[in-house]
Amino acid sequence: MPYFDAASSAPLHPVARQALLAALDEGWADPARLYREGRRARLLLDAAREAAAEAVGCRPDELVFTPSGTRAVHEGISGALAGRRRAGRRLIVSAVEHSSVLHTAGAHEADGGTVTEVPVDRTGRIAPGAYAAALREAPDGVALACLQSANHEVGTLQPVAEAVEECAAAGVPLLVDAAQSLGWGPTEGNWSLLTASAHKWGGPAGVGLLAVRKGVRFRTVQPADERESGRSPGFENLPAIVAAAASLRAVRAEAAAEAERLRGLVDRIRARVPELVPEVEVVGDPERRLPHLVTFSCLYVDGEALLHELDRAEFSVSSGSSCTSSTLTPSHVLRAMGVLSEGNVRVSLPRGTAEAEVDRFLEVLPGVVADVREHLGAPKPAEAAPGPDPDPEPELVVDSLGKRCPIPVIELAKVIGEVPVGGLVTVLSDDEAARLDIPAWCEMRGQTYEGERPADRGVAYRVRRRA
Amino acid sequence: MPYFDAASSAPLHPVARQALLAALDEGWADPARLYREGRRARLLLDAAREAAAEAVGCRPDELVFTPSGTRAVHEGISGALAGRRRAGRRLIVSAVEHSSVLHTAGAHEADGGTVTEVPVDRTGRIAPGAYAAALREAPDGVALACLQSANHEVGTLQPVAEAVEECAAAGVPLLVDAAQSLGWGPTEGNWSLLTASAHKWGGPAGVGLLAVRKGVRFRTVQPADERESGRSPGFENLPAIVAAAASLRAVRAEAAAEAERLRGLVDRIRARVPELVPEVEVVGDPERRLPHLVTFSCLYVDGEALLHELDRAEFSVSSGSSCTSSTLTPSHVLRAMGVLSEGNVRVSLPRGTAEAEVDRFLEVLPGVVADVREHLGAPKPAEAAPGPDPDPEPELVVDSLGKRCPIPVIELAKVIGEVPVGGLVTVLSDDEAARLDIPAWCEMRGQTYEGERPADRGVAYRVRRRA
């Protein structure tokens, strides 16, 4: 049963399981105590910290263990902002950071701070010089900048080394969220803070990493606590910490070979999906990307139905489509990239994924997409292609109010052939995803998107037929 | 090798180990995902929440899992304070709460809030009516009151049901820190919030509980997060959560019988230690107490040396003596109780402790204490008892500057016989523990403590010989 959602949570690495079991027996006592059980726990904790620090590329006393990657992000950002409060209250982030970073930025704004969001291109990558520009244009003092090493939804690698230099030139610390990449290799460049999450590399849940380089101003905003240099309060989750460090070392030892192998499989998906499935957009940078992750969006497809059908076919994947989120808004990453969000599928292969599983996925996918499209009454490729104009109206309004993604786009596709070339179709929609998906459909289908206008209810999206 | 420090961290219960192993295989995926691995994880999480809620005595949707008891306390207090900000900014705590509570109170004060510390008697128990009085006398609006169910250092049970009523009468929510007692039974009374920690009852590290009753005003101060009703951000530590819930159910099933058995063993320690070891004070309430915990202090003994010698004799215990803390100050609990802190030993028996281990402890202890006393040059019981006055000086000054606990008390005991009855001994000391231990020594030895005065260096502690 192929599990293709390693970017959410990787299956536990055998080394993690083994280390966790050993540490359950040896590492349950309080490492702050002086008796033998405590000393044994302390030795395990120290050894885990050294191993993890080596993999991260920092000193052991620069690294603390947190209860999750999310908490590492919260505590890293809030501590750096508090430590540099005199320098200013502006935080710079990219528009495609993990929600834990953006939510911390939101909390900072609610607390009176200011935030600059650096845009990305259609591949999800920030432009070279983008952080330098954000720093230059900041109207107030910048306390901290954050940048992910690689995007969690589309796999695009960010130019971290350049951003480090741009921030260093401005004297601003850079926090790198390395959650998606740390298992594959260290983050290059002299970053100031780094965060990561063990269950993303095959370690256990319950462990995040927060590295703060010596010399970086940092002031914990948590209540005082003696554990983890005061930077991560609470009794250490030692067995899981030991397992996290051991598995990080193990996945790193296998990383080069496994990355090459998975890159080949992902290349196959990237090449074959658009051949096998009509009306698909593969998103993310095709070269500068994580080895194991690929994302594509299928026109006229409901993401939730697609996931459900793939699950019935025994493939576990995730999606950035609005209908799969609790808020019914499309992924902020896809939105920032300006790409289609409907029928979105993220495939992230865990280590050890067999070639046959990928081949079977490629066999199953076209039928699944076709079934979902048929069920939704999506236009067939032949239908969707504009036919001869049948007594054309110069303008046409489609009322999609109350209908959810992908229905508004399906209805648009069905009527575009009914206006003459040069004619206008206006889609009325109150679905958030339409704002992203109607322009994306135009770009994919060679139609002209003429922008949106307010309407009595919802929004009027205007599309001019070009061919 | 007897481990007698269950109150720091209990050895992992076999049921916890078993459940953890099963959940490592079944519960590593993201419970928010819709595919089968995610649904399986969600089922495990829901079942764990139901089991834990039943043991706590609340509804499943009132309970969230946090990464530790400390984090449950931090998030419970800060959320309740924020939720009731309009009611006021005063927080009421007892003087003997766990450091996680007192440190959160400290952070609240640093943030402009106010704190009332309710004192305790010599057994460590708050007086009946103490919370009502604190509420009545609060000069400003009270947002929240906190009270532990049982003290972690001396085992004294607090009158939680009374405090609940006193707070309810004032319309103020009460947060109960049930970390030490939840494995023994539910907390009675209609508390508003409750916190606990799994590794204290034999569950794994990495899991705390936070219950917030419906209707209690609560506003999370963490950045937004979809996990755990937004009250505990970050990926759920599911295998540990499953193990925590399973072991809580298991220890509860054994609780009544095991409590009775351990109570007998603790009774034996309480009775025998003062018979076997001279100059000992057993502290804490002798009746209203946790079943498995007993604490005593030995005059003229260095706590660190005592722990070290007990460790060599293969007994793992902890201590609230100043010399065993990183800050060189005695435990705030012993200080609030006004009892001797030097040579302090806390024995907390894990479930399953054999009678023979306790007997062996009672065999070993007297020799260990005697050795430490001899090494420190402590007065022998005969010496220490005031002999005939040898050409007495009416007043005598002992310079103990620069000397650490228990030396100032040892030097006081050695010279008290050199002044006549009615004569005065002044001890100069710059050790924080002296402030607690010199009055405590006077109370134990029937001498009169006449208070302290500032001195050029350190503090002058004045003791009048009474017998």
mmCIF file of N, CA, C and O in Angstrom, chain A residues 308-388:
data_model
loop_
_atom_site.group_PDB
_atom_site.id
_atom_site.type_symbol
_atom_site.label_atom_id
_atom_site.label_comp_id
_atom_site.label_asym_id
_atom_site.label_seq_id
_atom_site.Cartn_x
_atom_site.Cartn_y
_atom_site.Cartn_z
ATOM 1 N N HIS A 308 -9.692 10.988 -2.511
ATOM 2 C CA HIS A 308 -10.513 9.875 -2.062
ATOM 3 C C HIS A 308 -10.382 8.697 -3.017
ATOM 4 O O HIS A 308 -10.201 7.543 -2.600
ATOM 5 N N GLU A 309 -10.421 8.986 -4.325
ATOM 6 C CA GLU A 309 -10.309 7.903 -5.302
ATOM 7 C C GLU A 309 -8.906 7.289 -5.287
ATOM 8 O O GLU A 309 -8.760 6.075 -5.425
ATOM 9 N N LEU A 310 -7.893 8.121 -5.116
ATOM 10 C CA LEU A 310 -6.526 7.578 -5.035
ATOM 11 C C LEU A 310 -6.379 6.724 -3.777
ATOM 12 O O LEU A 310 -5.717 5.683 -3.793
ATOM 13 N N ASP A 311 -7.005 7.154 -2.686
ATOM 14 C CA ASP A 311 -6.972 6.360 -1.456
ATOM 15 C C ASP A 311 -7.649 5.005 -1.682
ATOM 16 O O ASP A 311 -7.142 3.970 -1.240
ATOM 17 N N ARG A 312 -8.772 5.014 -2.414
ATOM 18 C CA ARG A 312 -9.435 3.730 -2.719
ATOM 19 C C ARG A 312 -8.536 2.837 -3.564
ATOM 20 O O ARG A 312 -8.568 1.620 -3.454
ATOM 21 N N ALA A 313 -7.716 3.481 -4.394
ATOM 22 C CA ALA A 313 -6.760 2.718 -5.201
ATOM 23 C C ALA A 313 -5.473 2.467 -4.417
ATOM 24 O O ALA A 313 -4.475 2.004 -4.967
ATOM 25 N N GLU A 314 -5.494 2.805 -3.107
ATOM 26 C CA GLU A 314 -4.393 2.525 -2.170
ATOM 27 C C GLU A 314 -3.181 3.423 -2.329
ATOM 28 O O GLU A 314 -2.067 3.036 -1.970
ATOM 29 N N PHE A 315 -3.402 4.636 -2.841
ATOM 30 C CA PHE A 315 -2.300 5.596 -2.861
ATOM 31 C C PHE A 315 -2.624 6.743 -1.902
ATOM 32 O O PHE A 315 -3.684 7.356 -2.008
ATOM 33 N N SER A 316 -1.691 7.020 -0.983
ATOM 34 C CA SER A 316 -1.877 8.099 -0.017
ATOM 35 C C SER A 316 -1.064 9.300 -0.460
ATOM 36 O O SER A 316 0.165 9.266 -0.487
ATOM 37 N N VAL A 317 -1.777 10.354 -0.853
ATOM 38 C CA VAL A 317 -1.108 11.591 -1.270
ATOM 39 C C VAL A 317 -1.820 12.748 -0.575
ATOM 40 O O VAL A 317 -2.865 12.549 0.040
ATOM 41 N N SER A 318 -1.274 13.954 -0.695
ATOM 42 C CA SER A 318 -1.994 15.093 -0.130
ATOM 43 C C SER A 318 -2.239 16.137 -1.205
ATOM 44 O O SER A 318 -1.868 15.945 -2.369
ATOM 45 N N SER A 319 -2.871 17.220 -0.825
ATOM 46 C CA SER A 319 -3.344 18.189 -1.806
ATOM 47 C C SER A 319 -3.394 19.579 -1.218
ATOM 48 O O SER A 319 -3.680 19.758 -0.039
ATOM 49 N N GLY A 320 -3.135 20.560 -2.056
ATOM 50 C CA GLY A 320 -3.261 21.953 -1.636
ATOM 51 C C GLY A 320 -4.548 22.583 -2.138
ATOM 52 O O GLY A 320 -4.723 23.788 -2.066
ATOM 53 N N SER A 321 -5.452 21.753 -2.662
ATOM 54 C CA SER A 321 -6.726 22.287 -3.157
ATOM 55 C C SER A 321 -7.563 22.796 -1.996
ATOM 56 O O SER A 321 -7.505 22.258 -0.899
ATOM 57 N N SER A 322 -8.401 23.798 -2.300
ATOM 58 C CA SER A 322 -9.191 24.418 -1.240
ATOM 59 C C SER A 322 -10.140 23.424 -0.590
ATOM 60 O O SER A 322 -10.362 23.463 0.617
ATOM 61 N N CYS A 323 -10.705 22.495 -1.380
ATOM 62 C CA CYS A 323 -11.717 21.607 -0.832
ATOM 63 C C CYS A 323 -11.108 20.601 0.139
ATOM 64 O O CYS A 323 -11.829 19.899 0.824
ATOM 65 N N THR A 324 -9.788 20.511 0.209
ATOM 66 C CA THR A 324 -9.173 19.586 1.161
ATOM 67 C C THR A 324 -8.716 20.307 2.416
ATOM 68 O O THR A 324 -8.177 19.693 3.322
ATOM 69 N N SER A 325 -8.917 21.615 2.496
ATOM 70 C CA SER A 325 -8.503 22.342 3.692
ATOM 71 C C SER A 325 -9.724 22.685 4.524
ATOM 72 O O SER A 325 -10.826 22.830 3.996
ATOM 73 N N SER A 326 -9.513 22.821 5.817
ATOM 74 C CA SER A 326 -10.655 23.085 6.701
ATOM 75 C C SER A 326 -11.209 24.486 6.466
ATOM 76 O O SER A 326 -12.348 24.768 6.786
ATOM 77 N N THR A 327 -10.406 25.369 5.893
ATOM 78 C CA THR A 327 -10.861 26.748 5.690
ATOM 79 C C THR A 327 -11.456 26.976 4.308
ATOM 80 O O THR A 327 -11.899 28.076 3.992
ATOM 81 N N LEU A 328 -11.449 25.942 3.452
ATOM 82 C CA LEU A 328 -11.962 26.057 2.087
ATOM 83 C C LEU A 328 -11.253 27.138 1.270
ATOM 84 O O LEU A 328 -11.843 27.747 0.380
ATOM 85 N N THR A 329 -9.998 27.399 1.608
ATOM 86 C CA THR A 329 -9.201 28.296 0.765
ATOM 87 C C THR A 329 -8.046 27.479 0.208
ATOM 88 O O THR A 329 -7.545 26.567 0.863
ATOM 89 N N PRO A 330 -7.630 27.804 -1.014
ATOM 90 C CA PRO A 330 -6.524 27.033 -1.585
ATOM 91 C C PRO A 330 -5.230 27.322 -0.824
ATOM 92 O O PRO A 330 -5.099 28.352 -0.171
ATOM 93 N N SER A 331 -4.306 26.406 -0.925
ATOM 94 C CA SER A 331 -2.984 26.543 -0.324
ATOM 95 C C SER A 331 -2.381 27.918 -0.592
ATOM 96 O O SER A 331 -2.385 28.398 -1.724
ATOM 97 N N HIS A 332 -1.838 28.528 0.463
ATOM 98 C CA HIS A 332 -1.215 29.842 0.272
ATOM 99 C C HIS A 332 0.010 29.754 -0.629
ATOM 100 O O HIS A 332 0.410 30.736 -1.242
ATOM 101 N N VAL A 333 0.600 28.578 -0.720
ATOM 102 C CA VAL A 333 1.785 28.414 -1.575
ATOM 103 C C VAL A 333 1.373 28.506 -3.046
ATOM 104 O O VAL A 333 1.959 29.270 -3.828
ATOM 105 N N LEU A 334 0.354 27.723 -3.409
ATOM 106 C CA LEU A 334 -0.111 27.754 -4.802
ATOM 107 C C LEU A 334 -0.610 29.147 -5.165
ATOM 108 O O LEU A 334 -0.380 29.642 -6.267
ATOM 109 N N ARG A 335 -1.261 29.792 -4.206
ATOM 110 C CA ARG A 335 -1.767 31.138 -4.450
ATOM 111 C C ARG A 335 -0.620 32.104 -4.709
ATOM 112 O O ARG A 335 -0.670 32.906 -5.649
ATOM 113 N N ALA A 336 0.422 32.007 -3.877
ATOM 114 C CA ALA A 336 1.563 32.918 -4.058
ATOM 115 C C ALA A 336 2.261 32.670 -5.394
ATOM 116 O O ALA A 336 2.817 33.595 -5.996
ATOM 117 N N MET A 337 2.241 31.426 -5.848
ATOM 118 C CA MET A 337 2.873 31.105 -7.121
ATOM 119 C C MET A 337 1.981 31.499 -8.288
ATOM 120 O O MET A 337 2.453 31.619 -9.424
ATOM 121 N N GLY A 338 0.668 31.649 -8.028
ATOM 122 C CA GLY A 338 -0.264 31.999 -9.097
ATOM 123 C C GLY A 338 -0.558 30.826 -10.011
ATOM 124 O O GLY A 338 -0.848 31.013 -11.192
ATOM 125 N N VAL A 339 -0.474 29.613 -9.491
ATOM 126 C CA VAL A 339 -0.745 28.443 -10.333
ATOM 127 C C VAL A 339 -2.088 27.840 -9.963
ATOM 128 O O VAL A 339 -2.655 28.135 -8.913
ATOM 129 N N LEU A 340 -2.576 26.972 -10.835
ATOM 130 C CA LEU A 340 -3.855 26.298 -10.632
ATOM 131 C C LEU A 340 -3.849 25.552 -9.310
ATOM 132 O O LEU A 340 -2.879 24.874 -8.967
ATOM 133 N N SER A 341 -4.948 25.670 -8.547
ATOM 134 C CA SER A 341 -5.009 24.935 -7.282
ATOM 135 C C SER A 341 -6.004 23.787 -7.338
ATOM 136 O O SER A 341 -5.987 22.914 -6.495
ATOM 137 N N GLU A 342 -6.864 23.775 -8.349
ATOM 138 C CA GLU A 342 -7.882 22.707 -8.343
ATOM 139 C C GLU A 342 -7.233 21.387 -8.751
ATOM 140 O O GLU A 342 -6.252 21.346 -9.485
ATOM 141 N N GLY A 343 -7.773 20.317 -8.219
ATOM 142 C CA GLY A 343 -7.244 18.988 -8.529
ATOM 143 C C GLY A 343 -5.771 18.860 -8.221
ATOM 144 O O GLY A 343 -5.017 18.184 -8.915
ATOM 145 N N ASN A 344 -5.368 19.488 -7.141
ATOM 146 C CA ASN A 344 -3.933 19.499 -6.816
ATOM 147 C C ASN A 344 -3.533 18.221 -6.082
ATOM 148 O O ASN A 344 -4.234 17.763 -5.190
ATOM 149 N N VAL A 345 -2.393 17.672 -6.503
ATOM 150 C CA VAL A 345 -1.863 16.457 -5.878
ATOM 151 C C VAL A 345 -0.384 16.653 -5.570
ATOM 152 O O VAL A 345 0.384 17.049 -6.448
ATOM 153 N N ARG A 346 -0.018 16.413 -4.308
ATOM 154 C CA ARG A 346 1.411 16.381 -3.960
ATOM 155 C C ARG A 346 1.811 14.938 -3.725
ATOM 156 O O ARG A 346 1.209 14.258 -2.895
ATOM 157 N N VAL A 347 2.818 14.516 -4.477
ATOM 158 C CA VAL A 347 3.393 13.186 -4.274
ATOM 159 C C VAL A 347 4.755 13.384 -3.628
ATOM 160 O O VAL A 347 5.611 14.069 -4.187
ATOM 161 N N SER A 348 4.954 12.843 -2.425
ATOM 162 C CA SER A 348 6.286 12.916 -1.811
ATOM 163 C C SER A 348 6.668 11.513 -1.372
ATOM 164 O O SER A 348 6.044 10.909 -0.510
ATOM 165 N N LEU A 349 7.689 10.999 -2.061
ATOM 166 C CA LEU A 349 8.057 9.594 -1.912
ATOM 167 C C LEU A 349 8.894 9.382 -0.669
ATOM 168 O O LEU A 349 9.929 10.047 -0.497
ATOM 169 N N PRO A 350 8.513 8.473 0.194
ATOM 170 C CA PRO A 350 9.394 8.140 1.310
ATOM 171 C C PRO A 350 10.611 7.359 0.812
ATOM 172 O O PRO A 350 10.578 6.775 -0.285
ATOM 173 N N ARG A 351 11.661 7.380 1.611
ATOM 174 C CA ARG A 351 12.835 6.580 1.264
ATOM 175 C C ARG A 351 12.409 5.127 1.072
ATOM 176 O O ARG A 351 11.558 4.637 1.795
ATOM 177 N N GLY A 352 13.020 4.505 0.097
ATOM 178 C CA GLY A 352 12.722 3.090 -0.126
ATOM 179 C C GLY A 352 11.537 2.841 -1.041
ATOM 180 O O GLY A 352 11.192 1.688 -1.296
ATOM 181 N N THR A 353 10.907 3.901 -1.535
ATOM 182 C CA THR A 353 9.780 3.709 -2.456
ATOM 183 C C THR A 353 10.232 2.866 -3.658
ATOM 184 O O THR A 353 11.261 3.157 -4.270
ATOM 185 N N ALA A 354 9.455 1.846 -3.963
ATOM 186 C CA ALA A 354 9.847 0.960 -5.068
ATOM 187 C C ALA A 354 9.425 1.574 -6.401
ATOM 188 O O ALA A 354 8.383 2.233 -6.499
ATOM 189 N N GLU A 355 10.228 1.345 -7.404
ATOM 190 C CA GLU A 355 9.939 1.804 -8.761
ATOM 191 C C GLU A 355 8.560 1.297 -9.210
ATOM 192 O O GLU A 355 7.784 2.033 -9.832
ATOM 193 N N ALA A 356 8.239 0.061 -8.834
ATOM 194 C CA ALA A 356 6.965 -0.536 -9.268
ATOM 195 C C ALA A 356 5.781 0.237 -8.702
ATOM 196 O O ALA A 356 4.719 0.308 -9.330
ATOM 197 N N GLU A 357 5.955 0.807 -7.495
ATOM 198 C CA GLU A 357 4.854 1.574 -6.900
ATOM 199 C C GLU A 357 4.583 2.834 -7.717
ATOM 200 O O GLU A 357 3.433 3.227 -7.923
ATOM 201 N N VAL A 358 5.670 3.465 -8.164
ATOM 202 C CA VAL A 358 5.509 4.669 -8.979
ATOM 203 C C VAL A 358 4.867 4.301 -10.323
ATOM 204 O O VAL A 358 3.974 5.002 -10.815
ATOM 205 N N ASP A 359 5.302 3.216 -10.888
ATOM 206 C CA ASP A 359 4.725 2.798 -12.167
ATOM 207 C C ASP A 359 3.230 2.518 -12.022
ATOM 208 O O ASP A 359 2.419 2.893 -12.869
ATOM 209 N N ARG A 360 2.896 1.862 -10.934
ATOM 210 C CA ARG A 360 1.474 1.552 -10.706
ATOM 211 C C ARG A 360 0.675 2.850 -10.518
ATOM 212 O O ARG A 360 -0.458 2.966 -11.005
ATOM 213 N N PHE A 361 1.275 3.840 -9.817
ATOM 214 C CA PHE A 361 0.601 5.132 -9.658
ATOM 215 C C PHE A 361 0.308 5.746 -11.024
ATOM 216 O O PHE A 361 -0.792 6.253 -11.276
ATOM 217 N N LEU A 362 1.296 5.648 -11.924
ATOM 218 C CA LEU A 362 1.123 6.228 -13.265
ATOM 219 C C LEU A 362 0.073 5.457 -14.071
ATOM 220 O O LEU A 362 -0.601 6.016 -14.941
ATOM 221 N N GLU A 363 -0.078 4.192 -13.770
ATOM 222 C CA GLU A 363 -1.119 3.398 -14.421
ATOM 223 C C GLU A 363 -2.510 3.810 -13.961
ATOM 224 O O GLU A 363 -3.454 3.896 -14.736
ATOM 225 N N VAL A 364 -2.607 4.024 -12.625
ATOM 226 C CA VAL A 364 -3.907 4.245 -11.998
ATOM 227 C C VAL A 364 -4.414 5.675 -12.198
ATOM 228 O O VAL A 364 -5.612 5.897 -12.395
ATOM 229 N N LEU A 365 -3.498 6.630 -12.164
ATOM 230 C CA LEU A 365 -3.879 8.044 -12.127
ATOM 231 C C LEU A 365 -4.806 8.473 -13.269
ATOM 232 O O LEU A 365 -5.843 9.115 -13.014
ATOM 233 N N PRO A 366 -4.485 8.131 -14.542
ATOM 234 C CA PRO A 366 -5.335 8.658 -15.630
ATOM 235 C C PRO A 366 -6.787 8.246 -15.480
ATOM 236 O O PRO A 366 -7.698 9.076 -15.656
ATOM 237 N N GLY A 367 -7.033 6.998 -15.107
ATOM 238 C CA GLY A 367 -8.402 6.535 -14.946
ATOM 239 C C GLY A 367 -9.102 7.247 -13.806
ATOM 240 O O GLY A 367 -10.275 7.623 -13.899
ATOM 241 N N VAL A 368 -8.377 7.453 -12.721
ATOM 242 C CA VAL A 368 -8.966 8.113 -11.557
ATOM 243 C C VAL A 368 -9.358 9.545 -11.910
ATOM 244 O O VAL A 368 -10.476 9.988 -11.608
ATOM 245 N N VAL A 369 -8.457 10.254 -12.586
ATOM 246 C CA VAL A 369 -8.763 11.643 -12.957
ATOM 247 C C VAL A 369 -9.955 11.669 -13.921
ATOM 248 O O VAL A 369 -10.884 12.483 -13.766
ATOM 249 N N ALA A 370 -9.963 10.761 -14.873
ATOM 250 C CA ALA A 370 -11.059 10.732 -15.851
ATOM 251 C C ALA A 370 -12.391 10.473 -15.143
ATOM 252 O O ALA A 370 -13.408 11.101 -15.448
ATOM 253 N N ASP A 371 -12.383 9.538 -14.190
ATOM 254 C CA ASP A 371 -13.615 9.231 -13.446
ATOM 255 C C ASP A 371 -14.121 10.450 -12.690
ATOM 256 O O ASP A 371 -15.317 10.747 -12.705
ATOM 257 N N VAL A 372 -13.221 11.132 -12.004
ATOM 258 C CA VAL A 372 -13.649 12.298 -11.228
ATOM 259 C C VAL A 372 -14.200 13.357 -12.172
ATOM 260 O O VAL A 372 -15.235 13.979 -11.902
ATOM 261 N N ARG A 373 -13.523 13.551 -13.295
ATOM 262 C CA ARG A 373 -13.998 14.558 -14.264
ATOM 263 C C ARG A 373 -15.375 14.191 -14.798
ATOM 264 O O ARG A 373 -16.253 15.054 -14.907
ATOM 265 N N GLU A 374 -15.553 12.928 -15.081
ATOM 266 C CA GLU A 374 -16.832 12.512 -15.642
ATOM 267 C C GLU A 374 -17.942 12.733 -14.626
ATOM 268 O O GLU A 374 -19.024 13.242 -14.938
ATOM 269 N N HIS A 375 -17.628 12.356 -13.376
ATOM 270 C CA HIS A 375 -18.611 12.509 -12.312
ATOM 271 C C HIS A 375 -19.028 13.968 -12.143
ATOM 272 O O HIS A 375 -20.183 14.273 -11.837
ATOM 273 N N LEU A 376 -18.068 14.873 -12.344
ATOM 274 C CA LEU A 376 -18.351 16.300 -12.180
ATOM 275 C C LEU A 376 -18.947 16.901 -13.448
ATOM 276 O O LEU A 376 -19.266 18.101 -13.477
ATOM 277 N N GLY A 377 -19.044 16.109 -14.512
ATOM 278 C CA GLY A 377 -19.525 16.648 -15.776
ATOM 279 C C GLY A 377 -18.547 17.621 -16.402
ATOM 280 O O GLY A 377 -18.947 18.609 -17.026
ATOM 281 N N ALA A 378 -17.252 17.380 -16.226
ATOM 282 C CA ALA A 378 -16.243 18.279 -16.796
ATOM 283 C C ALA A 378 -16.239 18.148 -18.310
ATOM 284 O O ALA A 378 -16.581 17.089 -18.850
ATOM 285 N N PRO A 379 -15.879 19.201 -19.006
ATOM 286 C CA PRO A 379 -15.800 19.109 -20.471
ATOM 287 C C PRO A 379 -14.715 18.108 -20.870
ATOM 288 O O PRO A 379 -13.644 18.090 -20.279
ATOM 289 N N LYS A 380 -15.013 17.261 -21.843
ATOM 290 C CA LYS A 380 -13.976 16.378 -22.378
ATOM 291 C C LYS A 380 -13.007 17.216 -23.197
ATOM 292 O O LYS A 380 -13.381 18.283 -23.703
ATOM 293 N N PRO A 381 -11.754 16.765 -23.335
ATOM 294 C CA PRO A 381 -10.784 17.572 -24.087
ATOM 295 C C PRO A 381 -11.345 18.059 -25.414
ATOM 296 O O PRO A 381 -11.198 19.212 -25.767
ATOM 297 N N ALA A 382 -12.063 17.172 -26.133
ATOM 298 C CA ALA A 382 -12.617 17.570 -27.430
ATOM 299 C C ALA A 382 -13.658 18.680 -27.260
ATOM 300 O O ALA A 382 -13.611 19.709 -27.922
ATOM 301 N N GLU A 383 -14.597 18.477 -26.298
ATOM 302 C CA GLU A 383 -15.618 19.484 -26.015
ATOM 303 C C GLU A 383 -15.004 20.812 -25.620
ATOM 304 O O GLU A 383 -15.437 21.877 -26.037
ATOM 305 N N ALA A 384 -14.015 20.694 -24.715
ATOM 306 C CA ALA A 384 -13.472 21.910 -24.144
ATOM 307 C C ALA A 384 -12.805 22.757 -25.216
ATOM 308 O O ALA A 384 -12.849 23.979 -25.164
ATOM 309 N N ALA A 385 -12.203 22.076 -26.197
ATOM 310 C CA ALA A 385 -11.583 22.848 -27.281
ATOM 311 C C ALA A 385 -12.701 23.572 -28.022
ATOM 312 O O ALA A 385 -13.704 22.974 -28.389
ATOM 313 N N PRO A 386 -12.549 24.883 -28.192
ATOM 314 C CA PRO A 386 -13.642 25.649 -28.784
ATOM 315 C C PRO A 386 -13.979 25.128 -30.183
ATOM 316 O O PRO A 386 -13.105 24.984 -31.030
ATOM 317 N N GLY A 387 -15.233 24.823 -30.414
ATOM 318 C CA GLY A 387 -15.674 24.337 -31.719
ATOM 319 C C GLY A 387 -16.105 25.524 -32.593
ATOM 320 O O GLY A 387 -15.825 26.669 -32.270
ATOM 321 N N PRO A 388 -16.807 25.251 -33.684
ATOM 322 C CA PRO A 388 -17.318 26.355 -34.517
ATOM 323 C C PRO A 388 -18.355 27.147 -33.738
ATOM 324 O O PRO A 388 -19.116 26.589 -32.952
#
